[in-house]
PDB file of C-alpha atoms in Angstrom:
ATOM      1  CA  UNK B   1      -0.014  -0.018   0.039  1.00  0.00           C
ATOM      2  CA  UNK B   2       1.336   3.436  -0.981  1.00  0.00           C
ATOM      3  CA  UNK B   3       0.126   5.751   1.737  1.00  0.00           C
ATOM      4  CA  UNK B   4       2.155   8.728   0.619  1.00  0.00           C
ATOM      5  CA  UNK B   5       5.143  10.515   2.037  1.00  0.00           C
ATOM      6  CA  UNK B   6       3.249  12.286   4.773  1.00  0.00           C
ATOM      7  CA  UNK B   7       1.630   9.151   6.277  1.00  0.00           C
ATOM      8  CA  UNK B   8       2.958   8.210   9.643  1.00  0.00           C
ATOM      9  CA  UNK B   9       3.237   4.558   8.687  1.00  0.00           C
ATOM     10  CA  UNK B  10       4.582   5.292   5.150  1.00  0.00           C
ATOM     11  CA  UNK B  11       4.067   2.494   2.628  1.00  0.00           C
ATOM     12  CA  UNK B  12       3.626  -1.043   3.826  1.00  0.00           C
ATOM     13  CA  UNK B  13       3.349  -4.571   2.648  1.00  0.00           C
ATOM     14  CA  UNK B  14       0.992  -7.214   4.101  1.00  0.00           C
ATOM     15  CA  UNK B  15       0.923 -10.881   3.276  1.00  0.00           C
ATOM     16  CA  UNK B  16      -1.531 -13.747   3.674  1.00  0.00           C
ATOM     17  CA  UNK B  17      -5.225 -14.121   2.992  1.00  0.00           C
ATOM     18  CA  UNK B  18      -6.261 -13.768   6.606  1.00  0.00           C
ATOM     19  CA  UNK B  19      -4.271 -10.584   7.133  1.00  0.00           C
ATOM     20  CA  UNK B  20      -5.560  -9.003   3.886  1.00  0.00           C
ATOM     21  CA  UNK B  21      -9.166  -9.964   4.717  1.00  0.00           C
ATOM     22  CA  UNK B  22      -8.775  -8.317   8.118  1.00  0.00           C
ATOM     23  CA  UNK B  23      -7.609  -5.061   6.539  1.00  0.00           C
ATOM     24  CA  UNK B  24     -10.501  -5.162   4.089  1.00  0.00           C
ATOM     25  CA  UNK B  25     -13.041  -5.733   6.836  1.00  0.00           C
ATOM     26  CA  UNK B  26     -11.728  -2.790   8.763  1.00  0.00           C
ATOM     27  CA  UNK B  27     -12.722  -0.379   5.944  1.00  0.00           C
ATOM     28  CA  UNK B  28     -16.437  -0.913   6.674  1.00  0.00           C
ATOM     29  CA  UNK B  29     -15.976   0.274  10.235  1.00  0.00           C
ATOM     30  CA  UNK B  30     -14.704   3.710   9.200  1.00  0.00           C
ATOM     31  CA  UNK B  31     -17.462   4.631   6.716  1.00  0.00           C
ATOM     32  CA  UNK B  32     -15.664   3.584   3.527  1.00  0.00           C
ATOM     33  CA  UNK B  33     -17.713   2.969   0.385  1.00  0.00           C
ATOM     34  CA  UNK B  34     -16.418   1.017  -2.658  1.00  0.00           C
ATOM     35  CA  UNK B  35     -16.970   1.330  -6.416  1.00  0.00           C
ATOM     36  CA  UNK B  36     -15.658  -0.601  -9.371  1.00  0.00           C
ATOM     37  CA  UNK B  37     -13.318   1.451 -11.612  1.00  0.00           C
ATOM     38  CA  UNK B  38     -10.761   1.036 -14.415  1.00  0.00           C
ATOM     39  CA  UNK B  39      -7.219   1.006 -13.059  1.00  0.00           C
ATOM     40  CA  UNK B  40      -4.569   1.116 -15.834  1.00  0.00           C
ATOM     41  CA  UNK B  41      -7.183  -0.397 -18.200  1.00  0.00           C
ATOM     42  CA  UNK B  42      -8.144  -3.234 -15.859  1.00  0.00           C
ATOM     43  CA  UNK B  43     -10.936  -3.642 -13.305  1.00  0.00           C
ATOM     44  CA  UNK B  44     -10.106  -2.279  -9.856  1.00  0.00           C
ATOM     45  CA  UNK B  45     -11.788  -0.641  -6.887  1.00  0.00           C
ATOM     46  CA  UNK B  46     -11.910   2.924  -5.622  1.00  0.00           C
ATOM     47  CA  UNK B  47     -12.932   3.466  -1.977  1.00  0.00           C
ATOM     48  CA  UNK B  48     -14.418   6.795  -0.929  1.00  0.00           C
ATOM     49  CA  UNK B  49     -15.006   8.402   2.452  1.00  0.00           C
ATOM     50  CA  UNK B  50     -17.390  11.320   2.670  1.00  0.00           C
ATOM     51  CA  UNK B  51     -17.599  11.390  -1.130  1.00  0.00           C
ATOM     52  CA  UNK B  52     -13.822  11.841  -1.622  1.00  0.00           C
ATOM     53  CA  UNK B  53     -11.444   9.211  -2.998  1.00  0.00           C
ATOM     54  CA  UNK B  54      -9.747   7.375  -0.121  1.00  0.00           C
ATOM     55  CA  UNK B  55      -7.825   4.702  -2.023  1.00  0.00           C
ATOM     56  CA  UNK B  56      -7.596   3.000  -5.374  1.00  0.00           C
ATOM     57  CA  UNK B  57      -6.743  -0.728  -5.717  1.00  0.00           C
ATOM     58  CA  UNK B  58      -5.708  -2.827  -8.609  1.00  0.00           C
ATOM     59  CA  UNK B  59      -5.380  -6.583  -8.468  1.00  0.00           C
ATOM     60  CA  UNK B  60      -3.229  -9.206 -10.269  1.00  0.00           C
ATOM     61  CA  UNK B  61      -4.922 -12.494 -10.919  1.00  0.00           C
ATOM     62  CA  UNK B  62      -2.986 -15.694 -11.815  1.00  0.00           C
ATOM     63  CA  UNK B  63      -4.631 -19.099 -12.264  1.00  0.00           C
ATOM     64  CA  UNK B  64      -7.966 -17.734 -11.069  1.00  0.00           C
ATOM     65  CA  UNK B  65      -6.561 -16.426  -7.701  1.00  0.00           C
ATOM     66  CA  UNK B  66      -5.673 -12.904  -6.546  1.00  0.00           C
ATOM     67  CA  UNK B  67      -1.936 -12.934  -6.110  1.00  0.00           C
ATOM     68  CA  UNK B  68      -1.305  -9.243  -5.610  1.00  0.00           C
ATOM     69  CA  UNK B  69      -3.280  -6.130  -4.556  1.00  0.00           C
ATOM     70  CA  UNK B  70      -1.709  -2.733  -5.100  1.00  0.00           C
ATOM     71  CA  UNK B  71      -3.247   0.100  -3.120  1.00  0.00           C
ATOM     72  CA  UNK B  72      -2.709   3.833  -3.673  1.00  0.00           C
ATOM     73  CA  UNK B  73      -3.896   5.796  -0.694  1.00  0.00           C
ATOM     74  CA  UNK B  74      -1.676   8.926  -1.082  1.00  0.00           C
ATOM     75  CA  UNK B  75      -4.148  11.883  -0.897  1.00  0.00           C
ATOM     76  CA  UNK B  76      -1.967  14.104  -3.117  1.00  0.00           C
ATOM     77  CA  UNK B  77      -1.680  11.483  -5.896  1.00  0.00           C
ATOM     78  CA  UNK B  78      -5.339  10.529  -5.655  1.00  0.00           C
ATOM     79  CA  UNK B  79      -6.439  14.079  -6.409  1.00  0.00           C
ATOM     80  CA  UNK B  80      -4.577  13.868  -9.782  1.00  0.00           C
ATOM     81  CA  UNK B  81      -6.323  10.734 -10.972  1.00  0.00           C
ATOM     82  CA  UNK B  82      -9.028  10.506 -13.544  1.00  0.00           C
ATOM     83  CA  UNK B  83     -11.137   7.585 -12.391  1.00  0.00           C
ATOM     84  CA  UNK B  84     -13.564   5.955 -14.873  1.00  0.00           C
ATOM     85  CA  UNK B  85     -16.428   4.423 -12.874  1.00  0.00           C
ATOM     86  CA  UNK B  86     -17.966   1.216 -14.230  1.00  0.00           C
ATOM     87  CA  UNK B  87     -21.713   0.453 -13.941  1.00  0.00           C
ATOM     88  CA  UNK B  88     -22.744  -1.545 -10.910  1.00  0.00           C
TER      89      UNK B  88
END
């Protein structure tokens, strides 16, 4: 996850299905909403909080399994993105 240069924790890496699921579940507790978007031409997810982008995630799938999730949560970089929303 790229949290940006001003984030106290900086960027971080997490591994394992249980750990990743725990992080994902915590989003619901802080009022995060999700929408499907195009990320570099592939399907991804944008999360919003109070109507503003909170993070953008892209996934890598190999052999039918998610093998990597890249998350951009740097507020400065998020402001510069042109996000194409996909229909629900």
